[in-house]
Amino acid sequence: MKLYNTLTKKVEDFVPYEEGKVKLYTCGPTVYHYAHIGNIRNYIGHDFLDKTLRYLGYNVTRAMNITDVGHLTSDSDSGEDKMEVARKREHKSSMEIAKFYTKAFFDDFKLVNCRVPEIVSPATENIEMYIKMISRLLDNGYAYISGGNVYFDISKVKDYYVLTNHQENELVVGAREGVDEDNNKKNQADFALWFTTSKFEHHELLWDSPWGKGYPGWHIECSGISIKYLGEHLDIHGGGVDNIFPHHTNEIAQSEAYLGHKWCNYWFHNEHLLDQEGKMSKSKGAILTVTTLKEKGYDPLSFRFMCLNSHYRKQLVFSYEALDQAENTLKKLRKKVNSIKNEGDIDKDKFNLYKEKFIAEISDDLNMANALTILYDLLKDDSVNGSTKIALIKSYDEVFSLDLLKEENAVDVDFVNYINNKIEERKESKKNKDYELADQIRNELLEKGVKLIDSKEGTTYEIIKN
Ligand code: AMP
Ligand code: ZN
């Protein structure tokens, strides 16, 4: 398999530490708010990676953290813990907030058919591991205590900026927009491993440590969870491109300083999903979630399909027009697949030929769009019988995860519920003489191919397009 490696800036042959086995780590969500569809695009990219590795026969162990403490509003140790921001916003405890948004995250994650990693660990459940790591970093001279906090000393590592190709080296962290200077730091690019109350007096979650009551920094969480559950040699570590600096840069520095040897060989980064104003972000206005798309009547897998068509290393701009197009194409594709008659014996040669073609594309740095072209070629190929086609589509869908064999005309219970709710909502609005809203609901349904029929007995509907 060939994979782009941010560490070397090249597409490389993937060779795991141990033959046939892959240790994969994905940076998880910060659960202070809903995950927007940009976050979910990132996890869909990781899901293609995870499933491709499995499809190729690797024995994959994957871990993901849940950030429920320590991620400040700026990635560079300034501002407030994001969980504290949510606590004030919602007047609930940090743990209540974390529980609520973790569930919401996995609901959406599953709606787009992402496989839940075998290891999912909240940051707050691994405090002992961070204390162990930080203690060793202090003993080895890689860390220092200042103003009550523990900091990592970046001047002690040889190649701190290796992941960013030294571009960040030019920037003085303290002078960057939105980053306050921290006078406790020897070098403004040093980063916090452990915060004590000296920095944030009213922080809700605090643990005892050799350096006083406090809480861990964000970066140590991912290193700690990864090393604790996946061991000292990691094959692939991934996140969104915004994680390259400072998060992953800091993870490399502290993990290798702690272990005393190279840690992770391949770094995998997904490009962002943008909206009309730029990068989608949780702190920016209304959050568009997968659940919202579903409530609007979309099949969440249309969003997955939209992501599949664009390479994970390219930015993708979200629009409802693009989503409508993806939804129509996916529906047509499913219809086509379901029109295939399951006839004849499976032709092993054809099966292997088309499987090889598919493998060639997915193992070319996850070229999912080209893999989809192989599916279209297969559908058109009259020399392949129905049973062989169906067996191949089933096999491709282990990676695509688009429910390709789901019958498009089968009654979609969610969609029917959605229509009935809308009819109810329209009835209410008419009762309240809000005819504008009633018309709006009628038009919204019409756009989805549902025509309302009003009569004395009430309102019924007709599906006019699929
Ligand atoms: P967060 O919950 O903010 O920690 O983010 C979870 C993951 O989503 C991180 O790995 C980010 O890099 C990624 N991410 C954040 N914003 C976007 C976006 N607009 N598009 C794609 N990925 C994103
Ligand atoms: Zn992380």
Coordinates of C-alpha atoms and ligand atoms in Angstrom, one line a residue:
M1 CA 0.0 0.0 0.0
K2 CA 1.2 3.5 -0.8
L3 CA 0.4 6.3 1.6
Y4 CA 1.3 10.0 1.8
N5 CA 3.4 10.6 4.9
T6 CA 3.5 14.1 6.3
L7 CA 6.8 13.3 8.0
T8 CA 8.6 12.7 4.8
K9 CA 6.3 14.8 2.5
K10 CA 6.2 11.8 0.1
V11 CA 3.9 9.1 -1.0
E12 CA 5.6 6.0 0.4
D13 CA 5.3 2.2 0.6
F14 CA 3.6 1.4 3.8
V15 CA 5.6 -1.0 5.9
P16 CA 4.4 -1.7 9.5
Y17 CA 6.8 -2.3 12.4
E18 CA 5.5 -5.9 12.7
E19 CA 4.6 -7.8 9.6
G20 CA 0.8 -8.1 9.0
K21 CA -0.1 -5.9 12.0
V22 CA -1.0 -2.2 12.1
K23 CA -1.2 0.0 15.2
L24 CA -3.3 3.0 14.2
Y25 CA -4.1 6.0 16.3
T26 CA -6.7 8.7 15.5
C27 CA -7.0 12.0 17.4
G28 CA -10.5 12.0 18.8
P29 CA -13.0 14.9 19.3
T30 CA -13.0 17.6 21.9
V31 CA -16.4 17.0 23.5
Y32 CA -17.4 20.5 24.4
H33 CA -19.9 20.8 21.5
Y34 CA -21.4 18.9 18.7
A35 CA -19.1 17.6 16.0
H36 CA -19.7 19.5 12.8
I37 CA -19.7 17.8 9.4
G38 CA -16.1 19.0 8.9
N39 CA -15.0 17.0 11.9
I40 CA -17.0 14.0 10.5
R41 CA -15.2 14.4 7.2
N42 CA -12.0 13.9 9.0
Y43 CA -13.3 10.7 10.6
I44 CA -14.7 9.4 7.3
G45 CA -11.1 9.8 5.9
H46 CA -9.8 7.8 8.8
D47 CA -12.5 5.2 8.3
F48 CA -11.4 4.7 4.7
L49 CA -7.8 4.2 5.9
D50 CA -8.9 1.8 8.7
K51 CA -11.1 -0.3 6.3
T52 CA -8.6 -0.2 3.5
L53 CA -5.9 -1.7 5.8
R54 CA -8.3 -4.4 6.9
Y55 CA -9.4 -5.1 3.3
L56 CA -5.7 -5.6 2.5
G57 CA -5.5 -8.2 5.2
Y58 CA -3.7 -6.3 8.0
N59 CA -4.6 -7.1 11.6
V60 CA -5.4 -3.5 12.7
T61 CA -5.6 -2.3 16.3
R62 CA -6.9 1.2 16.4
A63 CA -7.2 3.6 19.3
M64 CA -8.9 7.0 19.7
N65 CA -9.0 9.4 22.6
I66 CA -11.9 11.6 23.7
T67 CA -10.7 15.0 24.8
D68 CA -12.7 15.8 27.9
V69 CA -10.1 18.0 29.6
G70 CA -7.1 20.2 28.8
H71 CA -7.8 21.5 25.3
L72 CA -7.5 25.2 25.5
T73 CA -9.3 27.7 23.2
S74 CA -6.0 28.3 21.6
D75 CA -3.9 25.3 20.6
S76 CA -0.8 27.0 22.1
D77 CA -1.6 27.0 25.8
S78 CA -3.6 30.3 26.0
G79 CA -7.2 30.9 26.6
E80 CA -9.5 28.7 28.7
D81 CA -10.2 25.0 28.7
K82 CA -12.9 24.4 26.1
M83 CA -14.7 22.2 28.6
E84 CA -14.8 25.2 31.0
V85 CA -16.3 27.3 28.2
A86 CA -19.1 24.7 27.7
R87 CA -19.6 24.4 31.5
K88 CA -20.3 28.1 31.7
R89 CA -22.4 28.1 28.6
E90 CA -24.6 25.2 29.7
H91 CA -24.5 25.4 33.5
K92 CA -23.7 21.7 33.8
S93 CA -20.6 19.8 35.1
S94 CA -17.8 19.0 32.7
M95 CA -18.5 15.3 33.0
E96 CA -22.2 15.8 32.1
I97 CA -21.1 17.9 29.1
A98 CA -18.6 15.3 28.0
K99 CA -21.1 12.5 28.3
F100 CA -23.7 14.3 26.3
Y101 CA -21.4 15.3 23.4
T102 CA -19.5 12.0 23.3
K103 CA -22.9 10.3 22.7
A104 CA -23.8 12.8 20.1
F105 CA -20.5 12.3 18.4
F106 CA -20.8 8.6 18.1
D107 CA -24.4 8.8 17.0
D108 CA -23.2 10.9 14.0
F109 CA -20.1 8.8 13.5
K110 CA -22.3 5.7 13.1
L111 CA -24.8 7.4 10.9
V112 CA -22.1 7.7 8.3
N113 CA -21.1 4.1 8.8
C114 CA -17.7 4.8 10.5
R115 CA -16.4 1.8 12.4
V116 CA -15.9 2.5 16.1
P117 CA -12.2 1.8 17.0
E118 CA -11.6 -1.1 19.4
I119 CA -10.0 1.3 21.9
V120 CA -11.8 4.6 22.7
S121 CA -10.5 6.3 25.8
P122 CA -11.4 9.6 27.5
A123 CA -8.5 11.7 28.5
T124 CA -9.7 11.9 32.1
E125 CA -9.3 8.2 32.5
N126 CA -5.5 8.1 32.0
I127 CA -4.2 10.6 34.4
E128 CA -1.7 8.2 36.0
M129 CA -0.1 7.6 32.6
Y130 CA 0.5 11.3 32.0
I131 CA 2.0 11.7 35.5
K132 CA 4.3 8.8 34.7
M133 CA 5.4 10.3 31.4
I134 CA 5.8 13.9 32.8
S135 CA 7.8 12.6 35.8
R136 CA 10.3 10.8 33.4
L137 CA 10.5 13.9 31.2
L138 CA 11.4 16.0 34.2
D139 CA 14.0 13.4 35.4
N140 CA 15.5 13.3 31.9
G141 CA 15.8 17.1 31.7
Y142 CA 13.3 17.5 28.9
A143 CA 10.8 19.3 31.1
Y144 CA 10.9 22.1 33.7
I145 CA 8.6 23.5 36.3
S146 CA 7.8 27.2 36.1
G147 CA 5.1 29.3 37.8
G148 CA 3.6 26.0 39.1
N149 CA 3.1 24.5 35.6
V150 CA 5.3 21.8 34.0
Y151 CA 6.5 22.7 30.5
F152 CA 8.3 20.7 27.8
D153 CA 11.6 22.3 26.8
I154 CA 11.7 22.2 23.0
S155 CA 15.3 23.3 22.9
K156 CA 16.3 19.8 24.3
V157 CA 15.1 17.9 21.2
K158 CA 17.1 17.8 18.0
D159 CA 14.5 18.2 15.3
Y160 CA 11.4 19.7 17.0
Y161 CA 10.0 21.1 13.7
V162 CA 10.4 17.9 11.7
L163 CA 6.7 17.5 10.9
T164 CA 6.2 21.0 9.6
N165 CA 9.3 21.1 7.4
H166 CA 10.6 23.8 9.7
Q167 CA 8.1 26.3 8.4
E168 CA 6.8 27.1 11.9
N169 CA 10.4 27.7 13.0
E170 CA 10.3 31.1 11.5
L171 CA 7.3 32.2 13.6
V172 CA 7.6 33.5 17.1
V173 CA 4.7 31.7 18.8
G174 CA 4.1 34.6 21.1
A175 CA 3.6 37.0 18.2
R176 CA 1.1 34.9 16.4
E177 CA -2.5 36.1 16.3
G178 CA -4.6 35.1 19.3
V179 CA -1.7 33.7 21.3
D180 CA -0.8 35.4 24.5
E181 CA 2.8 35.4 25.8
D182 CA 3.3 33.1 28.7
N183 CA 6.0 34.5 30.9
N184 CA 6.5 31.2 32.6
K185 CA 8.0 29.7 29.5
K186 CA 11.7 29.7 28.7
N187 CA 10.9 29.7 25.0
Q188 CA 7.5 30.7 23.7
A189 CA 7.3 27.5 21.7
D190 CA 7.6 25.4 24.8
F191 CA 4.3 23.8 25.7
A192 CA 2.5 22.8 28.9
L193 CA 2.4 19.2 30.1
W194 CA 0.6 19.9 33.3
F195 CA -1.3 23.0 34.5
T196 CA -1.8 23.8 38.1
T197 CA -4.3 26.1 39.8
S198 CA -1.7 28.8 39.5
K199 CA -2.9 29.2 35.9
F200 CA -6.6 28.6 36.1
E201 CA -8.0 28.9 39.6
H202 CA -11.6 27.9 38.9
H203 CA -11.0 24.8 36.8
E204 CA -13.5 22.1 37.7
L205 CA -11.5 19.0 37.0
L206 CA -8.3 18.7 39.1
W207 CA -6.1 15.8 40.1
D208 CA -3.3 15.4 42.6
S209 CA 0.1 15.2 41.1
P210 CA 3.7 15.6 42.3
W211 CA 3.5 19.2 41.1
G212 CA 0.3 20.1 42.9
K213 CA -3.3 19.8 42.1
G214 CA -3.9 20.4 38.4
Y215 CA -4.8 18.9 35.1
P216 CA -2.9 17.7 31.9
G217 CA -2.2 19.6 28.8
W218 CA -3.9 18.5 25.6
H219 CA -0.9 17.1 23.8
I220 CA 0.2 14.7 26.5
E221 CA -3.2 13.0 26.3
C222 CA -2.7 11.6 22.9
S223 CA 0.9 10.5 23.5
G224 CA -0.2 8.9 26.8
I225 CA -3.2 7.0 25.4
S226 CA -1.4 5.9 22.3
I227 CA 1.6 4.5 24.2
K228 CA -0.5 3.0 26.9
Y229 CA -2.8 1.1 24.6
L230 CA -0.8 0.6 21.4
G231 CA 2.7 0.3 22.8
E232 CA 6.0 2.0 22.1
H233 CA 6.0 1.6 18.3
L234 CA 3.1 3.2 16.5
D235 CA 2.6 2.7 12.7
I236 CA 0.2 5.4 11.8
H237 CA -1.0 8.5 13.6
G238 CA -3.7 10.7 12.1
G239 CA -5.8 13.8 12.5
G240 CA -6.9 16.9 10.5
V241 CA -4.2 19.1 8.9
D242 CA -4.7 21.7 11.7
N243 CA -3.3 19.0 14.1
I244 CA 0.1 19.0 12.4
F245 CA 1.2 22.1 14.4
P246 CA 1.4 22.3 17.3
H247 CA -0.4 19.2 18.4
H248 CA 1.4 16.4 16.5
T249 CA 4.7 18.3 16.5
N250 CA 4.5 18.3 20.3
E251 CA 3.4 14.7 20.5
I252 CA 6.5 13.6 18.6
A253 CA 8.8 15.6 20.8
Q254 CA 7.4 14.4 24.1
S255 CA 6.8 10.8 23.0
E256 CA 10.3 10.3 21.6
A257 CA 11.9 12.1 24.6
Y258 CA 10.0 9.8 26.9
L259 CA 10.7 6.6 25.0
G260 CA 14.2 7.3 23.9
H261 CA 13.6 6.1 20.4
K262 CA 11.6 6.8 17.2
W263 CA 7.9 6.4 17.9
C264 CA 5.6 6.7 14.9
N265 CA 6.6 6.1 11.2
Y266 CA 3.6 7.4 9.3
W267 CA 1.6 10.6 9.8
F268 CA -1.7 10.8 8.1
H269 CA -3.6 14.1 7.7
N270 CA -7.0 14.9 6.3
E271 CA -7.7 18.2 4.6
H272 CA -10.5 20.4 5.8
L273 CA -14.1 20.7 4.9
L274 CA -14.9 24.3 4.1
D275 CA -18.1 26.3 4.0
Q276 CA -18.8 29.5 2.1
E277 CA -16.9 31.4 4.8
G278 CA -13.9 29.1 5.1
K279 CA -12.9 26.3 7.4
M280 CA -15.8 24.9 9.4
S281 CA -15.2 25.3 13.1
K282 CA -17.0 24.5 16.3
S283 CA -16.4 28.0 17.8
K284 CA -17.9 29.7 14.7
G285 CA -21.7 30.3 14.8
A286 CA -24.2 27.5 14.2
I287 CA -22.9 24.0 13.9
L288 CA -24.0 21.9 11.0
T289 CA -24.1 18.2 12.1
V290 CA -24.9 14.9 10.3
T291 CA -28.0 14.6 12.5
T292 CA -29.2 18.0 11.2
L293 CA -28.7 16.8 7.6
K294 CA -30.7 13.7 8.5
E295 CA -33.5 15.8 10.0
K296 CA -33.6 17.8 6.8
G297 CA -34.4 14.5 5.1
Y298 CA -30.9 13.6 3.7
D299 CA -29.5 10.1 3.8
P300 CA -26.3 10.6 5.9
L301 CA -24.5 8.3 3.6
S302 CA -24.9 10.9 0.8
F303 CA -22.4 13.0 2.9
R304 CA -20.1 10.0 3.1
F305 CA -20.4 9.6 -0.7
M306 CA -19.6 13.3 -1.2
C307 CA -16.4 12.8 0.9
L308 CA -15.5 9.6 -1.0
N309 CA -15.5 11.5 -4.3
S310 CA -12.9 14.0 -3.1
H311 CA -9.4 12.9 -2.2
Y312 CA -8.7 13.1 1.6
R313 CA -5.7 15.4 0.9
K314 CA -7.8 18.0 -1.0
Q315 CA -10.0 20.6 0.6
L316 CA -13.7 20.1 0.0
V317 CA -16.3 22.9 0.0
F318 CA -19.7 21.9 1.4
S319 CA -22.9 23.1 -0.3
Y320 CA -26.4 21.8 -0.4
E321 CA -26.3 21.7 -4.2
A322 CA -23.3 19.4 -4.0
L323 CA -25.0 17.2 -1.3
D324 CA -28.2 17.0 -3.5
Q325 CA -26.1 15.9 -6.4
A326 CA -24.3 13.3 -4.2
E327 CA -27.7 12.0 -2.9
N328 CA -29.1 11.7 -6.4
T329 CA -26.1 9.9 -7.7
L330 CA -26.0 7.5 -4.8
K331 CA -29.7 6.7 -5.2
K332 CA -29.2 6.0 -8.9
L333 CA -26.2 3.8 -8.1
R334 CA -28.2 1.8 -5.5
K335 CA -31.0 1.4 -8.0
K336 CA -28.7 0.1 -10.6
V337 CA -27.1 -2.3 -8.2
N338 CA -30.4 -3.6 -7.1
S339 CA -31.5 -4.2 -10.7
I340 CA -28.7 -6.8 -11.1
K341 CA -30.1 -10.3 -11.1
N342 CA -28.3 -12.7 -8.9
E343 CA -27.7 -15.2 -11.6
G344 CA -25.0 -17.7 -12.6
D345 CA -22.0 -19.1 -10.6
I346 CA -19.4 -16.7 -9.3
D347 CA -16.7 -16.4 -11.9
K348 CA -13.5 -16.6 -9.9
D349 CA -11.2 -15.1 -12.6
K350 CA -13.4 -12.1 -13.1
F351 CA -13.9 -11.7 -9.4
N352 CA -10.2 -11.7 -8.8
L353 CA -9.5 -9.4 -11.7
Y354 CA -12.0 -6.8 -10.5
K355 CA -10.8 -7.2 -6.9
E356 CA -7.3 -6.5 -8.0
K357 CA -8.3 -3.4 -9.9
F358 CA -10.1 -2.1 -6.8
I359 CA -7.2 -2.9 -4.6
A360 CA -4.8 -1.1 -6.9
E361 CA -6.9 2.1 -6.4
I362 CA -7.6 2.0 -2.7
S363 CA -3.9 1.2 -2.0
D364 CA -2.8 4.1 -4.1
D365 CA -2.9 6.6 -1.2
L366 CA -6.7 5.8 -0.8
N367 CA -7.8 6.9 -4.2
M368 CA -11.5 6.2 -3.4
A369 CA -12.8 8.2 -6.4
N370 CA -10.9 6.0 -8.8
A371 CA -12.0 2.9 -6.9
L372 CA -15.6 4.1 -7.6
T373 CA -14.8 4.3 -11.3
I374 CA -13.9 0.6 -11.1
L375 CA -17.3 -0.1 -9.7
Y376 CA -18.9 1.8 -12.6
D377 CA -16.7 -0.2 -15.1
L378 CA -17.9 -3.4 -13.5
L379 CA -21.6 -2.4 -13.7
K380 CA -21.1 -1.8 -17.5
D381 CA -19.2 -4.9 -18.2
D382 CA -21.5 -7.4 -19.9
S383 CA -18.9 -10.2 -19.7
V384 CA -19.4 -10.4 -15.9
N385 CA -22.5 -12.3 -14.7
G386 CA -24.9 -11.0 -12.0
S387 CA -23.7 -13.1 -9.1
T388 CA -20.1 -12.2 -9.6
K389 CA -21.1 -8.5 -9.8
I390 CA -23.1 -8.7 -6.6
A391 CA -20.3 -10.5 -4.8
L392 CA -17.8 -7.8 -5.9
I393 CA -20.1 -4.9 -4.9
K394 CA -20.5 -6.5 -1.5
S395 CA -16.8 -6.8 -1.2
Y396 CA -16.2 -3.1 -2.3
D397 CA -18.7 -2.0 0.2
E398 CA -16.6 -3.3 3.0
V399 CA -14.5 -0.2 2.3
F400 CA -17.0 2.2 0.8
S401 CA -19.6 1.5 3.4
L402 CA -22.4 3.1 1.4
D403 CA -25.0 0.4 1.9
L404 CA -24.9 -0.2 -1.9
L405 CA -27.0 -3.3 -1.6
K406 CA -29.8 -1.5 0.3
E407 CA -32.9 -1.4 -1.8
E408 CA -33.6 2.1 -2.8
N409 CA -37.3 1.6 -3.1
A410 CA -37.6 -0.2 0.2
V411 CA -39.6 1.9 2.7
D412 CA -37.2 4.1 4.6
V413 CA -38.8 4.3 8.1
D414 CA -36.7 7.4 9.0
F415 CA -37.9 9.2 5.9
V416 CA -41.6 8.3 6.5
N417 CA -41.2 9.6 10.1
Y418 CA -39.7 12.8 8.8
I419 CA -42.6 13.4 6.4
N420 CA -45.2 12.7 9.1
N421 CA -43.5 15.1 11.5
K422 CA -43.4 17.8 8.8
I423 CA -47.1 17.3 8.1
E424 CA -47.8 17.6 11.8
E425 CA -45.7 20.7 12.0
R426 CA -47.5 22.2 9.0
K427 CA -50.9 21.5 10.6
E428 CA -49.8 23.3 13.8
S429 CA -48.6 26.3 11.8
K430 CA -51.9 26.6 10.0
K431 CA -53.7 26.4 13.3
N432 CA -51.5 29.3 14.4
K433 CA -52.3 31.2 11.1
D434 CA -48.6 31.1 10.2
Y435 CA -49.2 30.4 6.5
E436 CA -45.7 31.4 5.5
L437 CA -44.3 28.6 7.6
A438 CA -46.9 26.2 6.2
D439 CA -45.9 27.1 2.6
Q440 CA -42.2 26.7 3.5
I441 CA -42.8 23.2 4.8
R442 CA -44.8 22.3 1.7
N443 CA -41.9 23.5 -0.5
E444 CA -39.3 21.8 1.6
L445 CA -41.1 18.5 1.1
L446 CA -41.6 19.2 -2.6
E447 CA -37.8 19.6 -3.0
K448 CA -37.4 16.2 -1.4
G449 CA -39.8 14.7 -4.0
V450 CA -42.8 14.6 -1.6
K451 CA -46.1 16.2 -2.8
L452 CA -48.7 17.1 -0.2
I453 CA -52.3 16.5 -1.0
D454 CA -54.8 18.4 1.2
S455 CA -58.4 17.3 1.5
K456 CA -61.3 17.5 4.0
E457 CA -60.0 14.4 5.7
G458 CA -56.6 15.8 6.3
T459 CA -53.2 15.8 4.5
T460 CA -51.7 12.8 2.6
Y461 CA -48.7 12.7 0.4
E462 CA -47.3 11.2 -2.8
I463 CA -43.7 10.4 -3.6
I464 CA -43.1 12.0 -7.0
K465 CA -39.4 11.4 -7.4
N466 CA -36.7 9.2 -6.0
Ligands
AMP1 P1 -11.9 18.8 17.7 O1 -13.1 18.1 18.1 O2 -12.0 20.2 17.5 O3 -10.7 18.4 18.5 O4 -11.6 18.2 16.2 C1 -11.7 16.9 15.9 C2 -10.9 16.6 14.6 O5 -11.6 17.3 13.5 C3 -9.5 17.1 14.6 O6 -8.6 16.0 14.2 C4 -9.5 18.2 13.6 O7 -8.2 18.3 12.9 C5 -10.6 17.9 12.7 N1 -11.2 19.1 12.1 C6 -11.5 20.3 12.7 N2 -12.1 21.1 11.8 C7 -12.2 20.5 10.6 C8 -12.7 20.8 9.3 N3 -13.3 22.0 9.0 N4 -12.6 19.9 8.3 C9 -12.1 18.7 8.6 N5 -11.5 18.3 9.8 C10 -11.6 19.2 10.8
ZN2 ZN -4.5 14.1 19.5

